[in-house]
Structure formats: C-alpha cells, structure tokens
Tab-separated table of C-alpha atoms in Angstrom:
chain	number	residue	atom	x	y	z
A	1	MET	CA	-56.918	27.223	125.155
A	2	VAL	CA	-53.183	27.710	124.683
A	3	VAL	CA	-52.598	23.988	124.123
A	4	LEU	CA	-55.546	23.694	121.723
A	5	SER	CA	-54.352	26.753	119.811
A	6	GLN	CA	-50.856	25.295	119.484
A	7	ALA	CA	-52.278	21.964	118.288
A	8	ALA	CA	-54.398	23.742	115.674
A	9	ILE	CA	-51.398	25.740	114.412
A	10	PHE	CA	-49.181	22.659	114.215
A	11	LEU	CA	-51.904	20.655	112.469
A	12	ARG	CA	-52.471	23.349	109.845
A	13	ARG	CA	-48.733	23.722	109.246
A	14	ALA	CA	-48.202	19.948	109.026
A	15	TRP	CA	-51.117	19.563	106.616
A	16	ARG	CA	-49.793	22.341	104.379
A	17	ASP	CA	-46.217	21.040	104.408
A	18	GLY	CA	-47.465	17.507	103.734
A	19	LYS	CA	-49.204	18.679	100.577
A	20	GLU	CA	-46.069	20.506	99.488
A	21	MET	CA	-44.146	17.250	99.937
A	22	GLY	CA	-46.603	15.481	97.634
A	23	LEU	CA	-48.592	13.500	100.214
A	24	SER	CA	-52.128	12.605	99.199
A	25	GLU	CA	-55.250	13.563	101.147
A	26	ASP	CA	-55.742	9.912	102.153
A	27	ARG	CA	-52.237	9.634	103.586
A	28	LEU	CA	-52.633	12.909	105.471
A	29	ARG	CA	-55.958	11.768	106.956
A	30	SER	CA	-54.450	8.396	107.876
A	31	GLY	CA	-51.508	10.068	109.605
A	32	PHE	CA	-53.816	12.415	111.482
A	33	LYS	CA	-56.029	9.555	112.663
A	34	THR	CA	-53.025	7.488	113.725
A	35	GLY	CA	-51.655	10.422	115.716
A	36	VAL	CA	-54.957	10.956	117.515
A	37	ILE	CA	-55.257	7.278	118.433
A	38	SER	CA	-51.607	7.049	119.524
A	39	ALA	CA	-52.137	9.989	121.879
A	40	LEU	CA	-54.769	8.122	123.901
A	41	GLY	CA	-52.323	5.778	125.629
A	42	PRO	CA	-49.883	8.442	126.875
A	43	SER	CA	-52.807	10.596	128.046
A	44	VAL	CA	-53.784	7.850	130.510
A	45	ALA	CA	-50.274	7.918	131.972
A	46	VAL	CA	-50.436	11.716	132.236
A	47	LEU	CA	-53.761	11.447	134.069
A	48	ALA	CA	-52.263	9.007	136.582
A	49	GLY	CA	-49.288	11.309	137.088
A	50	MET	CA	-51.624	14.269	137.498
A	51	LEU	CA	-53.464	12.522	140.332
A	52	ALA	CA	-50.184	11.731	142.086
A	53	LEU	CA	-48.988	15.333	141.813
A	54	ILE	CA	-52.310	16.818	142.925
A	55	ALA	CA	-52.046	14.895	146.199
A	56	THR	CA	-48.726	16.612	146.946
A	57	ILE	CA	-48.514	19.999	145.219
A	58	GLY	CA	-52.196	20.750	144.581
A	59	GLY	CA	-54.296	21.093	141.464
A	60	PRO	CA	-53.137	24.426	139.962
A	61	VAL	CA	-49.411	23.642	139.884
A	62	ALA	CA	-49.968	20.033	138.755
A	63	TRP	CA	-52.265	21.219	135.977
A	64	MET	CA	-49.777	23.855	134.836
A	65	ARG	CA	-46.818	21.483	134.793
A	66	LEU	CA	-48.530	18.597	132.984
A	67	SER	CA	-50.841	20.430	130.603
A	68	VAL	CA	-48.674	23.268	129.306
A	69	ILE	CA	-45.026	22.989	130.290
A	70	GLY	CA	-43.701	19.691	131.547
A	71	SER	CA	-43.659	15.958	130.957
A	72	VAL	CA	-44.985	13.336	133.346
A	73	ALA	CA	-41.748	11.374	132.925
A	74	PHE	CA	-39.865	14.335	134.434
A	75	GLU	CA	-42.340	16.069	136.746
A	76	LEU	CA	-42.995	13.072	139.009
A	77	PRO	CA	-39.296	12.309	139.713
A	78	ALA	CA	-38.569	16.027	140.138
A	79	ALA	CA	-41.388	16.476	142.664
A	80	GLU	CA	-40.337	13.296	144.470
A	81	LEU	CA	-36.748	14.552	144.598
A	82	GLY	CA	-37.900	17.859	146.062
A	83	VAL	CA	-40.058	16.496	148.873
A	84	SER	CA	-37.635	13.648	149.659
A	85	GLN	CA	-35.037	16.188	150.822
A	86	PHE	CA	-37.246	16.746	153.857
A	87	GLY	CA	-38.180	13.116	154.478
A	88	TYR	CA	-41.485	13.062	152.561
A	89	SER	CA	-42.789	11.088	149.607
A	90	LEU	CA	-45.397	11.926	146.989
A	91	GLY	CA	-48.860	11.644	148.472
A	92	ASP	CA	-47.764	12.120	152.094
A	93	PRO	CA	-50.228	14.317	153.998
A	94	ASN	CA	-49.244	17.558	155.702
A	95	ILE	CA	-45.895	18.118	154.017
A	96	SER	CA	-44.033	21.226	155.122
A	97	GLN	CA	-44.037	24.496	153.235
A	98	ARG	CA	-40.326	24.175	152.505
A	99	ALA	CA	-40.813	20.687	151.039
A	100	TYR	CA	-43.638	21.977	148.845
A	101	ALA	CA	-41.588	24.940	147.642
A	102	THR	CA	-38.568	22.731	146.953
A	103	ALA	CA	-40.673	20.365	144.844
A	104	VAL	CA	-42.078	23.234	142.782
A	105	TRP	CA	-38.650	24.794	142.273
A	106	ALA	CA	-37.167	21.419	141.286
A	107	MET	CA	-39.821	20.993	138.594
A	108	THR	CA	-39.572	24.588	137.406
A	109	LEU	CA	-35.787	24.901	137.181
A	110	GLY	CA	-35.308	21.360	135.895
A	111	GLY	CA	-37.788	21.918	133.087
A	112	THR	CA	-36.095	24.986	131.628
A	113	GLY	CA	-33.613	22.889	129.653
A	114	TRP	CA	-35.915	21.618	126.925
A	115	LEU	CA	-37.734	24.945	126.748
A	116	LEU	CA	-34.464	26.696	125.908
A	117	VAL	CA	-33.481	23.978	123.431
A	118	ALA	CA	-36.860	24.221	121.687
A	119	ALA	CA	-36.739	28.026	121.614
A	120	PHE	CA	-33.209	28.459	120.303
A	121	GLY	CA	-32.400	25.124	118.672
A	122	THR	CA	-35.429	24.295	116.544
A	123	ARG	CA	-34.350	26.505	113.638
A	124	HIS	CA	-31.054	24.615	113.449
A	125	MET	CA	-32.511	21.093	113.523
A	126	GLU	CA	-32.839	20.806	109.749
A	127	LYS	CA	-29.170	21.688	109.243
A	128	ALA	CA	-28.189	19.194	111.944
A	129	ARG	CA	-30.291	16.519	110.253
A	130	GLU	CA	-28.619	17.133	106.899
A	131	LYS	CA	-25.179	17.076	108.479
A	132	ILE	CA	-25.834	13.812	110.321
A	133	SER	CA	-27.155	12.118	107.174
A	134	ASN	CA	-24.307	13.596	105.108
A	135	GLY	CA	-26.707	14.282	102.251
A	136	ASN	CA	-27.927	10.662	102.050
A	137	GLU	CA	-31.718	10.841	102.245
A	138	LYS	CA	-31.988	7.067	102.692
A	139	LEU	CA	-30.355	7.403	106.099
A	140	ILE	CA	-33.051	9.771	107.430
A	141	PRO	CA	-35.647	7.058	108.258
A	142	ILE	CA	-32.937	4.910	109.855
A	143	ILE	CA	-31.622	7.787	111.973
A	144	SER	CA	-35.158	8.797	113.004
A	145	SER	CA	-36.054	5.214	113.978
A	146	ALA	CA	-32.819	4.834	115.936
A	147	ALA	CA	-33.459	8.090	117.795
A	148	MET	CA	-36.991	7.008	118.668
A	149	LEU	CA	-35.822	3.586	119.860
A	150	GLY	CA	-33.131	5.255	121.944
A	151	ALA	CA	-35.670	7.591	123.563
A	152	PHE	CA	-38.007	4.727	124.437
A	153	ALA	CA	-35.098	2.631	125.729
A	154	TYR	CA	-33.948	5.504	127.925
A	155	PHE	CA	-37.365	5.890	129.540
A	156	LEU	CA	-37.829	2.137	129.976
A	157	SER	CA	-34.358	1.377	131.342
A	158	GLY	CA	-35.118	2.729	134.794
A	159	GLU	CA	-38.574	1.150	134.950
A	160	ALA	CA	-37.606	-2.318	133.728
A	161	THR	CA	-35.894	-3.167	137.020
A	162	ALA	CA	-37.968	-0.971	139.331
A	163	GLY	CA	-40.205	-3.815	140.473
A	164	THR	CA	-42.430	-6.676	139.405
A	165	PRO	CA	-45.367	-4.493	138.236
A	166	GLU	CA	-43.115	-2.305	136.115
A	167	THR	CA	-41.251	-5.234	134.557
A	168	GLY	CA	-44.466	-7.117	133.852
A	169	SER	CA	-46.114	-4.042	132.372
A	170	ILE	CA	-43.208	-3.408	130.004
A	171	ALA	CA	-42.884	-7.062	128.959
A	172	VAL	CA	-46.583	-7.625	128.323
A	173	GLY	CA	-47.011	-4.267	126.587
A	174	GLY	CA	-44.099	-5.014	124.265
A	175	LEU	CA	-45.401	-8.493	123.420
A	176	VAL	CA	-48.883	-7.133	122.731
A	177	MET	CA	-47.424	-4.480	120.440
A	178	LEU	CA	-45.461	-7.085	118.466
A	179	ALA	CA	-48.472	-9.403	118.240
A	180	LEU	CA	-50.767	-6.640	116.998
A	181	LEU	CA	-48.285	-5.453	114.376
A	182	ARG	CA	-47.704	-9.009	113.158
A	183	LEU	CA	-51.444	-9.559	112.913
A	184	ALA	CA	-51.911	-6.282	111.053
A	185	ASP	CA	-49.133	-7.116	108.577
A	186	SER	CA	-50.277	-10.686	107.963
A	187	ARG	CA	-53.884	-9.701	107.287
A	188	ASP	CA	-53.260	-6.151	106.061
A	189	ILE	CA	-55.623	-4.536	108.576
A	190	GLN	CA	-54.910	-0.837	108.835
A	191	TRP	CA	-56.980	-0.060	111.917
A	192	ILE	CA	-54.982	-2.551	113.994
A	193	ARG	CA	-51.780	-0.712	113.087
A	194	GLU	CA	-53.382	2.544	114.149
A	195	TRP	CA	-54.557	1.191	117.502
A	196	ALA	CA	-51.490	-0.968	118.227
A	197	LEU	CA	-49.545	1.540	120.338
A	198	GLY	CA	-52.518	2.757	122.361
A	199	GLY	CA	-53.769	-0.793	122.888
A	200	ALA	CA	-50.357	-2.077	123.982
A	201	MET	CA	-49.953	0.773	126.471
A	202	LEU	CA	-53.429	0.190	127.880
A	203	VAL	CA	-52.840	-3.548	128.301
A	204	GLY	CA	-49.468	-2.880	129.922
A	205	LEU	CA	-51.058	-0.408	132.328
A	206	VAL	CA	-53.761	-2.909	133.304
A	207	VAL	CA	-51.215	-5.706	133.792
A	208	GLY	CA	-48.964	-3.504	135.915
A	209	THR	CA	-51.866	-2.432	138.107
A	210	ALA	CA	-53.046	-6.025	138.484
A	211	LEU	CA	-49.569	-7.192	139.512
A	212	GLN	CA	-49.273	-4.366	142.030
A	213	LEU	CA	-52.620	-5.270	143.618
A	214	THR	CA	-52.087	-9.047	143.641
A	215	VAL	CA	-48.435	-10.007	144.086
A	216	GLY	CA	-46.845	-6.642	144.815
A	217	SER	CA	-43.163	-6.193	144.066
A	218	TRP	CA	-40.734	-9.082	144.402
A	219	TRP	CA	-37.628	-6.862	144.174
C-alpha cells in the first residue's frame, strides 16, 4: 500500500506539473503509457533477485528490501558479501545465524546512503541542475542523457565481463534495442518505441538464461 500510495502521489504531481509546463493531454498519456511499459522489464529482474534473496534471507526481509527500500542491483551483492564472510553463497542451505545477520546488516547499512541523499538533497537538485547547465536550457537534455548513459554503463560494466551469459545478454539486448528503435523511426510506429526497452530486456534475459543452460560460462 505504501508503494502504491507513493506512485499515485507522484503520478498526480507529475500530471499537474506537466500541464503547468504546457504539455498536452496526449503527450501526458503517451508518457504515462511508456513509463508503465518500460517498468515491465526491470520488474522481471527484480522478481529473479527476489527469488535468490528468499532462498537465503527469507521472504519478509527480501520483500521489504526489494519492494520498499532497496534496489536489486545493490541488495544481491550486499547479501552475497555478507554471507561470503562466513564461507557461504546465496542459496546455500543451512547458513549460520551470524551469516544471516551479517547479510541483513550489510543490506540495511549499505542502503542508507541513497535514502539520506533523497531526503536531504532532493530540494537542492533544481539549483544544482541550473548551476551545471549555467543557465543554458539547451544543455539540460544533453546532461540528462549523459547522466542516464553513465548510470547504465556503470551497472553494465561489471556484468559485461562476468561470464558468457552476461556478455551475451547485454550484447543481444543492446542490438535488439537499436533494431527496434531504428524500425520505429523508419516506419514511425509509436508502439514499438514504447515497447523497445521492455522487449530488449526480455530478449536479453532469455538469451542469457539460454546461454547459461546450454554452454555455461567460458570465462
């Protein structure tokens, strides 16, 4: 209920601010639909991470960390780091109480950083954005795109060389994304643009799973 309430508040605020910025109803609906579709791909990854965490730290803690507080990109490595201090890995049966507690503390303490930044830094983001752009509004889309590319590159850098399934998943997913966007631009098909990210992530997930089950990891 907390997550749904937050989503409803953010949606209402975004819709109101969009109208104040002069966006039409059609553009607002298109943005909303694109956001919903784009959320499907990451939700599959969160579900897979949830299953991995449940096997080690149980359902309640896994649900709390991945549905309200944390991110699957952080929670899995943090839990793995915690249990590895005692010679265990995620999914190992009969881990010790100290390994379990260490994993939970690693996730909890490690996740406080972005909570503090969001709580105390959000109000200053607009001033930081204006200072970075130096008053040039044309730089805002470029800076935003660069930040997004940097975030994706950061998350992919560790996975790209982690093994054959990971490398194949990233490569195929990226190629599918480019192909779908090129097809959408050449034929001006809006729904392909909306489904491009979710479709590319789903194809990459399937390819990575298939490689893991067939050839395994070559490095």
